mmCIF file of C-alpha atoms and ligand atoms in Angstrom:
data_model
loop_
_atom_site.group_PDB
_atom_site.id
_atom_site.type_symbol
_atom_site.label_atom_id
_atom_site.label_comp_id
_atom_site.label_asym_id
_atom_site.label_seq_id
_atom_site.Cartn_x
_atom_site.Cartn_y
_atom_site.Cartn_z
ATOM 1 C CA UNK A 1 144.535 -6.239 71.453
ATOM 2 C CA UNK A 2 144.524 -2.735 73.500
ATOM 3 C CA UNK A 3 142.741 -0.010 71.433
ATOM 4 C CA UNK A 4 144.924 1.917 69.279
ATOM 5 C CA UNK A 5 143.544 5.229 69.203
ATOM 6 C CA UNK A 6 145.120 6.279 72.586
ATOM 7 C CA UNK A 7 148.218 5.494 71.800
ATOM 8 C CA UNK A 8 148.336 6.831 68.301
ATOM 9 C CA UNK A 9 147.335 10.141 70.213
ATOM 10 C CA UNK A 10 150.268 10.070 72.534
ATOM 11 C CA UNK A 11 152.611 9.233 69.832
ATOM 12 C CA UNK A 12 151.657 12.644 68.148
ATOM 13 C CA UNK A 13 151.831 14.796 71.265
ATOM 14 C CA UNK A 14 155.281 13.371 71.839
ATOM 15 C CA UNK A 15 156.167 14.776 67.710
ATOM 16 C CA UNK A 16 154.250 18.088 68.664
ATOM 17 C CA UNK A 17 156.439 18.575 71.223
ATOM 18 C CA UNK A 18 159.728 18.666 69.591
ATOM 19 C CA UNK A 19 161.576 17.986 72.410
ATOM 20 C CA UNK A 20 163.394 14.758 71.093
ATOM 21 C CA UNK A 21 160.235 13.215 69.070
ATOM 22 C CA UNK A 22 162.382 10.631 67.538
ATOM 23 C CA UNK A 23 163.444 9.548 70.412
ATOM 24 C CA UNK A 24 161.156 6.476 70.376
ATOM 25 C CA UNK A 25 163.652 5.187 67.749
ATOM 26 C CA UNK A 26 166.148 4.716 69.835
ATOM 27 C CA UNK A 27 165.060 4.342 73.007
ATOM 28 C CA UNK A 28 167.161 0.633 73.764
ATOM 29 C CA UNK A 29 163.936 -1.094 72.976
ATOM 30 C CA UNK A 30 162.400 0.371 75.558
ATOM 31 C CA UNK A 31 159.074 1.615 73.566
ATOM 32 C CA UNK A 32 158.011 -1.604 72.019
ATOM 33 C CA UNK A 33 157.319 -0.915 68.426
ATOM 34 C CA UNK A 34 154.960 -3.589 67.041
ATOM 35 C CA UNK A 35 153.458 -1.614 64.189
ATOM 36 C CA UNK A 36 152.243 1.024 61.899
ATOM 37 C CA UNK A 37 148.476 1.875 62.078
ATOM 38 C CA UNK A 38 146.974 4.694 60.135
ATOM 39 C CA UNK A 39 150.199 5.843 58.882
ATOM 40 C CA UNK A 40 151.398 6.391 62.859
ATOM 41 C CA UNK A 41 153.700 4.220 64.826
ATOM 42 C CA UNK A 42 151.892 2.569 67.548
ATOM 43 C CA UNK A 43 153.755 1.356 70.911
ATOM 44 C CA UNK A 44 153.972 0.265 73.997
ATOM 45 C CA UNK A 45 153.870 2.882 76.843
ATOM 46 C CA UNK A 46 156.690 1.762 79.414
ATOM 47 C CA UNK A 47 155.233 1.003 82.671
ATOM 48 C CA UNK A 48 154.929 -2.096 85.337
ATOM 49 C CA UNK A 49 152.382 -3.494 87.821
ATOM 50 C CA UNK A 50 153.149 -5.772 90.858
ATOM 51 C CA UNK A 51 151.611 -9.285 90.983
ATOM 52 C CA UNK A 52 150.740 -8.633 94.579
ATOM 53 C CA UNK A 53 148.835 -5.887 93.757
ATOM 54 C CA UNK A 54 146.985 -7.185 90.504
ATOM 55 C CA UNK A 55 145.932 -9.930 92.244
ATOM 56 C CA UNK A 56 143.631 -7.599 94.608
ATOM 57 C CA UNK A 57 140.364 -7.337 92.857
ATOM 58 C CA UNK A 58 139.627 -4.429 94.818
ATOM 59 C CA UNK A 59 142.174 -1.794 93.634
ATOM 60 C CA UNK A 60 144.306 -0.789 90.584
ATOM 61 C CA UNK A 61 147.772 0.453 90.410
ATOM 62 C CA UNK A 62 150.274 1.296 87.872
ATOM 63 C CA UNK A 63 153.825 2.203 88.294
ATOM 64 C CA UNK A 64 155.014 4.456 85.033
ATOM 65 C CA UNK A 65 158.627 4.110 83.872
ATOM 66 C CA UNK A 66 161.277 6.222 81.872
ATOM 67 C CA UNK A 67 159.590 7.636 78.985
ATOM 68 C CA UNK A 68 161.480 7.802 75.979
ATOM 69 C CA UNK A 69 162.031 10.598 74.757
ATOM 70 C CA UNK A 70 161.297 13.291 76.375
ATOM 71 C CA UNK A 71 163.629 15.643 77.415
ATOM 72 C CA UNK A 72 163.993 15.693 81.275
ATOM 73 C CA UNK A 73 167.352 18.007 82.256
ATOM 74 C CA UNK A 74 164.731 20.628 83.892
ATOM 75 C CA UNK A 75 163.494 21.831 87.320
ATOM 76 C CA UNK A 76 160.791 19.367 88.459
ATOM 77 C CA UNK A 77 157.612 21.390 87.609
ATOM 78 C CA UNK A 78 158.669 21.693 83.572
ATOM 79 C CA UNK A 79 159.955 17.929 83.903
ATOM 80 C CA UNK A 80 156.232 16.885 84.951
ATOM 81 C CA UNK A 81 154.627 19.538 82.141
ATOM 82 C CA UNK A 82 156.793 17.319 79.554
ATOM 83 C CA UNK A 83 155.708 14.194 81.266
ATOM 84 C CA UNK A 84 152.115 14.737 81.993
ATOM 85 C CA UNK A 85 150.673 13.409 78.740
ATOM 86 C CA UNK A 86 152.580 10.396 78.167
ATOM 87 C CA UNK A 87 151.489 9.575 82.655
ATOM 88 C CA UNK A 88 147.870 10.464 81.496
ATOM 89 C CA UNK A 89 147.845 7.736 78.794
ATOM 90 C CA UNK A 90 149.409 5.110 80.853
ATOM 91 C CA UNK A 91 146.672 5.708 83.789
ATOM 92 C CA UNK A 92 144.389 5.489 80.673
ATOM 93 C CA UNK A 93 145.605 2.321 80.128
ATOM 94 C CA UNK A 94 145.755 0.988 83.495
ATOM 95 C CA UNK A 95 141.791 2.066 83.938
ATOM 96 C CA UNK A 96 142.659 4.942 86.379
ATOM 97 C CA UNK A 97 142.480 8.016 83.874
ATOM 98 C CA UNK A 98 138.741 8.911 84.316
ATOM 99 C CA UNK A 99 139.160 9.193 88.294
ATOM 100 C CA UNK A 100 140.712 12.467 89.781
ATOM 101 C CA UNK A 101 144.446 12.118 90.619
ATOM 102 C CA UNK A 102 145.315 13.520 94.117
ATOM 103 C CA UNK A 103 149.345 13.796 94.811
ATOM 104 C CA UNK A 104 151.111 15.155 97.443
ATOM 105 C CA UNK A 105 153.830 18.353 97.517
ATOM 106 C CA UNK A 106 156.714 15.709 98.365
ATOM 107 C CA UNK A 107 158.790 17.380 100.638
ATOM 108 C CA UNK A 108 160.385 14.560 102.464
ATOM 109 C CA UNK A 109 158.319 14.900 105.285
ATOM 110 C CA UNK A 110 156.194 12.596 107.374
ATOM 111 C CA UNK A 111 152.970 14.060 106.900
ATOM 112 C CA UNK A 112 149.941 12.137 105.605
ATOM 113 C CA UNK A 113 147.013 13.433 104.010
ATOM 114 C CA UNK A 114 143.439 11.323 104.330
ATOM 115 C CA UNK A 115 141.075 11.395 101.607
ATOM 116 C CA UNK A 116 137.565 10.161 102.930
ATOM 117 C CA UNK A 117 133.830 11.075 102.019
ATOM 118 C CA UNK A 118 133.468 14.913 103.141
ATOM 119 C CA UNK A 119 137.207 15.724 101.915
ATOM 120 C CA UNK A 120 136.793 14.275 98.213
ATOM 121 C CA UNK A 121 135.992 16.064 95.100
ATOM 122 C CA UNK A 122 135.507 15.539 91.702
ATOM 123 C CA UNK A 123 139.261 17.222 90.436
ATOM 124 C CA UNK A 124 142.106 16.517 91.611
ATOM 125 C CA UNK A 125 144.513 18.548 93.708
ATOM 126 C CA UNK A 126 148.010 18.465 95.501
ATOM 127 C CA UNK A 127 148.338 18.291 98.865
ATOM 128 C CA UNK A 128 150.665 20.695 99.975
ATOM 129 C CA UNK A 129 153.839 20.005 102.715
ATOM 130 C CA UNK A 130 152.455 15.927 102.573
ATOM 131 C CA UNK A 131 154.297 12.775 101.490
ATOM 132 C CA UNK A 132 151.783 10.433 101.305
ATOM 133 C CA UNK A 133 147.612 9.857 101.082
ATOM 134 C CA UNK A 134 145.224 7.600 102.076
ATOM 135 C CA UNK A 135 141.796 7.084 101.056
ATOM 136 C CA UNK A 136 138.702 4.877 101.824
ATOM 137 C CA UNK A 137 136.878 6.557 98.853
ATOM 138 C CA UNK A 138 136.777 4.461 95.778
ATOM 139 C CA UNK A 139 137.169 6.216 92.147
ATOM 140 C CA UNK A 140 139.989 8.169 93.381
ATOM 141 C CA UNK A 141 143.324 7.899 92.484
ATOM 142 C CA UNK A 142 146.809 8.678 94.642
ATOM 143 C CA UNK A 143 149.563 9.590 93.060
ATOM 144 C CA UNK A 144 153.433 9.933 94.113
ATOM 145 C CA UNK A 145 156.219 10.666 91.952
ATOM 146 C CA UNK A 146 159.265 9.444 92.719
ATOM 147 C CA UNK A 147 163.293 8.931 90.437
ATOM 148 C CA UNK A 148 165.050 7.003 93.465
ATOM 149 C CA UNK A 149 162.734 7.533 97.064
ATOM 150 C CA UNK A 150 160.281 4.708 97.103
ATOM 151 C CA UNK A 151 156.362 4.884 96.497
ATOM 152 C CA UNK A 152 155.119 2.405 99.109
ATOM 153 C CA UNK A 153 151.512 0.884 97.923
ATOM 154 C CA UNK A 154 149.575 -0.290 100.964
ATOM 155 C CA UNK A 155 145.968 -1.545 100.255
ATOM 156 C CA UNK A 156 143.543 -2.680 102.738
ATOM 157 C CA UNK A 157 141.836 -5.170 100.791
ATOM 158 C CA UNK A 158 138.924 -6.084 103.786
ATOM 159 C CA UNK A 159 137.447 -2.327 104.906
ATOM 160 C CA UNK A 160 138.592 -1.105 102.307
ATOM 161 C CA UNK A 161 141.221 1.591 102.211
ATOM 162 C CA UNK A 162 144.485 2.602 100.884
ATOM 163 C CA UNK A 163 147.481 4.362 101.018
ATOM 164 C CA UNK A 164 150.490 5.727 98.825
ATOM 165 C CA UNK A 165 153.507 6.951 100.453
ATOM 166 C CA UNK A 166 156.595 8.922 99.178
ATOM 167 C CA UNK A 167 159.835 7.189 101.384
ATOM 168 C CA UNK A 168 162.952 7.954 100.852
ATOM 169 C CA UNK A 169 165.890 7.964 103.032
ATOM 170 C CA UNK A 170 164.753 11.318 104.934
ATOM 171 C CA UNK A 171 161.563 10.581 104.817
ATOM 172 C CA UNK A 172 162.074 6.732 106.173
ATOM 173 C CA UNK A 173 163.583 8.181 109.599
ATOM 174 C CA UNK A 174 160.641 10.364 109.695
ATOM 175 C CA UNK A 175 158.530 7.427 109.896
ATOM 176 C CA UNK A 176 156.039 8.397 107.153
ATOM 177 C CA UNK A 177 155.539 4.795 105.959
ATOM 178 C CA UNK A 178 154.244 4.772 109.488
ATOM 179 C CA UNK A 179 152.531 7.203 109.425
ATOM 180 C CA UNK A 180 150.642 6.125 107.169
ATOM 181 C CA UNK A 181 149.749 3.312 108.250
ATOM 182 C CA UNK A 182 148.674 4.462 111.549
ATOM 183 C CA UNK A 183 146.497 6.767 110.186
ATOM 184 C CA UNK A 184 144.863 3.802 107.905
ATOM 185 C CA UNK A 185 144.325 1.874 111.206
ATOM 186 C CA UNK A 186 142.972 5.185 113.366
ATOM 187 C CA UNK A 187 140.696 6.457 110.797
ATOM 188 C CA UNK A 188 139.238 4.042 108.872
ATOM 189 C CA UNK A 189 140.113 0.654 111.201
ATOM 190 C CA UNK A 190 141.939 -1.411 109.250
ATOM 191 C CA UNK A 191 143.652 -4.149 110.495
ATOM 192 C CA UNK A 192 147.761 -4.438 109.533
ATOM 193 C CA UNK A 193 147.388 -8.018 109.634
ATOM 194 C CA UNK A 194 144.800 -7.636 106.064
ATOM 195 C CA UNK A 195 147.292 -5.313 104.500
ATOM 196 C CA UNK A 196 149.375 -5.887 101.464
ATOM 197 C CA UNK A 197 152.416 -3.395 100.811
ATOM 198 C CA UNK A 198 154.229 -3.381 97.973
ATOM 199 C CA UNK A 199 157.493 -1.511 97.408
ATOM 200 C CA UNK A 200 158.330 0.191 94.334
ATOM 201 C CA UNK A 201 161.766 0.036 92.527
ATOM 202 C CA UNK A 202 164.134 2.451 94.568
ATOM 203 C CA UNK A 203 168.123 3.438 94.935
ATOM 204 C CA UNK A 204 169.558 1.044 96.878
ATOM 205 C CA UNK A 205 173.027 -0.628 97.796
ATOM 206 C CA UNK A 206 175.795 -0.268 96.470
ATOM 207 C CA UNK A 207 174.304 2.896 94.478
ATOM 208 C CA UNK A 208 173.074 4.164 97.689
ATOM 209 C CA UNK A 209 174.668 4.483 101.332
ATOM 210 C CA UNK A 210 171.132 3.808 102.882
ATOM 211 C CA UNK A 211 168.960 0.936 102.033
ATOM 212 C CA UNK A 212 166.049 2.434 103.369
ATOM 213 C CA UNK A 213 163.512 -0.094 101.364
ATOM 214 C CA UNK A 214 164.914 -2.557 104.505
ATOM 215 C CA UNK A 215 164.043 -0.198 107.180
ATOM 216 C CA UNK A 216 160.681 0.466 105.499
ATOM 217 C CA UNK A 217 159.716 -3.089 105.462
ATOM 218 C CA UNK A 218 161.271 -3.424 109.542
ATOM 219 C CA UNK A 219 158.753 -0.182 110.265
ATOM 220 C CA UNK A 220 156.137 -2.342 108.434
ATOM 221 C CA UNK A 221 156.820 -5.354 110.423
ATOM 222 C CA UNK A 222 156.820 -3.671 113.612
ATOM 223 C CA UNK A 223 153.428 -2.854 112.840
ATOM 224 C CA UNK A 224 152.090 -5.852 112.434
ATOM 225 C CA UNK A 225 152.167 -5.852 108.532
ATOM 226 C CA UNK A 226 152.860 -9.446 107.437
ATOM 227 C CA UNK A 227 152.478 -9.453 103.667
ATOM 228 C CA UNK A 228 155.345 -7.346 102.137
ATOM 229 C CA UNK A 229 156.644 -6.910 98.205
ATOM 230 C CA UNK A 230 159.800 -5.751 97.528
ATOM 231 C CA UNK A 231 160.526 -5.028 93.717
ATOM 232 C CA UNK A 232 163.683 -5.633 94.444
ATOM 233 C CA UNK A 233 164.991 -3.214 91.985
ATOM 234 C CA UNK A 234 167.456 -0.250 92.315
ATOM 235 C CA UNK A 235 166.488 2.377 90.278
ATOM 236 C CA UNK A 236 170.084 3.465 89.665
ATOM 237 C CA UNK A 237 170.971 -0.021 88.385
ATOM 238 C CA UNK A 238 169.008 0.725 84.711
ATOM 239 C CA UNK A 239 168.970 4.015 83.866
ATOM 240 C CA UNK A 240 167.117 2.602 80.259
ATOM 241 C CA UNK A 241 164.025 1.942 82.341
ATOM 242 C CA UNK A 242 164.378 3.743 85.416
ATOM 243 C CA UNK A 243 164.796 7.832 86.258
ATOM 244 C CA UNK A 244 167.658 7.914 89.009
ATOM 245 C CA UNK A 245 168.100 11.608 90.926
ATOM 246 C CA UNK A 246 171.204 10.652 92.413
ATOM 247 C CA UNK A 247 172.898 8.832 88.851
ATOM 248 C CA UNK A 248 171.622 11.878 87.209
ATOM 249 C CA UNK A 249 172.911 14.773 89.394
ATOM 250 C CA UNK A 250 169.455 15.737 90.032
ATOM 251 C CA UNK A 251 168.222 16.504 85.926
ATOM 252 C CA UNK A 252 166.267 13.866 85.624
ATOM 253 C CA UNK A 253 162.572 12.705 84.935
ATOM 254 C CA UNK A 254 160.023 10.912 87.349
ATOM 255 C CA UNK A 255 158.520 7.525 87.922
ATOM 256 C CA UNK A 256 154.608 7.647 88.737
ATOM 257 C CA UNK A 257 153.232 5.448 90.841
ATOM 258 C CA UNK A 258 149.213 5.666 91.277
ATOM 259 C CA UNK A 259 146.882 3.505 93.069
ATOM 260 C CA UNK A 260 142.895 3.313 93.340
ATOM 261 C CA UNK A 261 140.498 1.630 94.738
ATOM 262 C CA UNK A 262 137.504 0.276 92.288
HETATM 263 ZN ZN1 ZN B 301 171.848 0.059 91.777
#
């Protein structure tokens, strides 16, 4: 059994709040209530992993959901504030909260920022006017945020190294899933053929125009990539698990996806 105290903790941050803090209640099953401890509901925290990426001893990932809950009809910045502690307890429980979380400004760009040994530091920071990181640095962790664009995991398993990309349609014709992996294979010398890429739950057709998580995986491909994981999922598709930008008009929360290397 996971240890109860951090979730007991998150439980009451989300009634401090007041923003909803019964929520849990009815969130469509969502939060998995399974019982009372100390007088305080204990539950699940919604997120997923990716088989393809669990089964890399080398790195850990976690890919946080819809919280329940929580108010999110705000500009971004107040919609992370709300979000923050219920993201810091799931990266607790995926065994990436004690390392430093790096994440980029997201501006649909193609611009990658590279995390190696003189460029790393003990706190975490954003990286302003990038879309995605990459790291050969272990103990650190990469963050992108995403509620329809698609965070693209790609671990080099055999140098080590990794990256974590923000792609979404703009971003896709940019090339920054490219990008990124370019840089991987300049800078640190990994070899596309090692690499694993996973792709995160994303808008795609018929809620979208674009299904950019194809041309991602063709950019991947051309590179030389061979082992590819698409969730699969459109984001759009369920709104009870998933925070959709376009299905929302825009007021709407954020998925985090982070990935480290151990
Ligand atoms: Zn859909």
């Amino acid at each position: 059994m996971e240890p109860a105290r951090p979730r007991a903790a998150l439980v009451a941050a989300l009634l401090r709040r007041g923003d909803g803090a019964t929520a849990p209640l009815n969130a469509r099953g969502r939060f998995d209530i399974w019982g009372h401890r100390f007088g305080i509901l204990i539950m699940r925290l919604p997120f997923e992993q990716f088989p393809a990426l669990s089964a890399i001893e080398t790195c850990r990932h976690v890919f946080a959901q819809r919280i329940p809950g929580i108010d999110v009809s705000h500009d971004k910045a107040k919609v992370l504030e709300r979000l923050n502690a219920a993201h810091q307890e799931i990266r607790n429980t995926a065994g990436l909260g004690h390392w430093p979380l790096f994440t980029a400004q997201q501006i649909h760009g193609n611009k990658i920022a590279v995390i190696n040994s003189c460029s790393r530091s003990p706190m975490g920071r954003e990286f302003p006017a990038r879309d995605g990181i990459i790291t050969n640095q272990r103990g650190v962790a990469l963050g992108i945020y995403v509620a329809d664009c698609c965070a693209v995991y790609i671990v080099d398993p055999k140098t080590p190294a990794i990256g974590l990309v923000h792609s979404g349609r703009k971003g896709t014709e940019l090339g920054v899933v490219t990008n990124g992996i370019t840089q991987m294979i300049d800078r640190f010398g990994s070899d596309p053929a090692e690499m694993i890429v996973q792709l995160s739950p994303c808008i795609r057709p018929p809620h979208y125009e674009v299904d950019f998580a194809s041309e991602i995986i063709r950019q991947c491909r051309a590179l030389g990539v061979q082992h590819i994981y698409d969730s699969g999922t459109c984001t759009a598709c369920d709104l009870g698990r998933y925070y959709s930008y376009r299905s929302e008009k825009g007021k709407t929360g954020r998925m985090l996806a982070v990935l480290a290397l151990r």
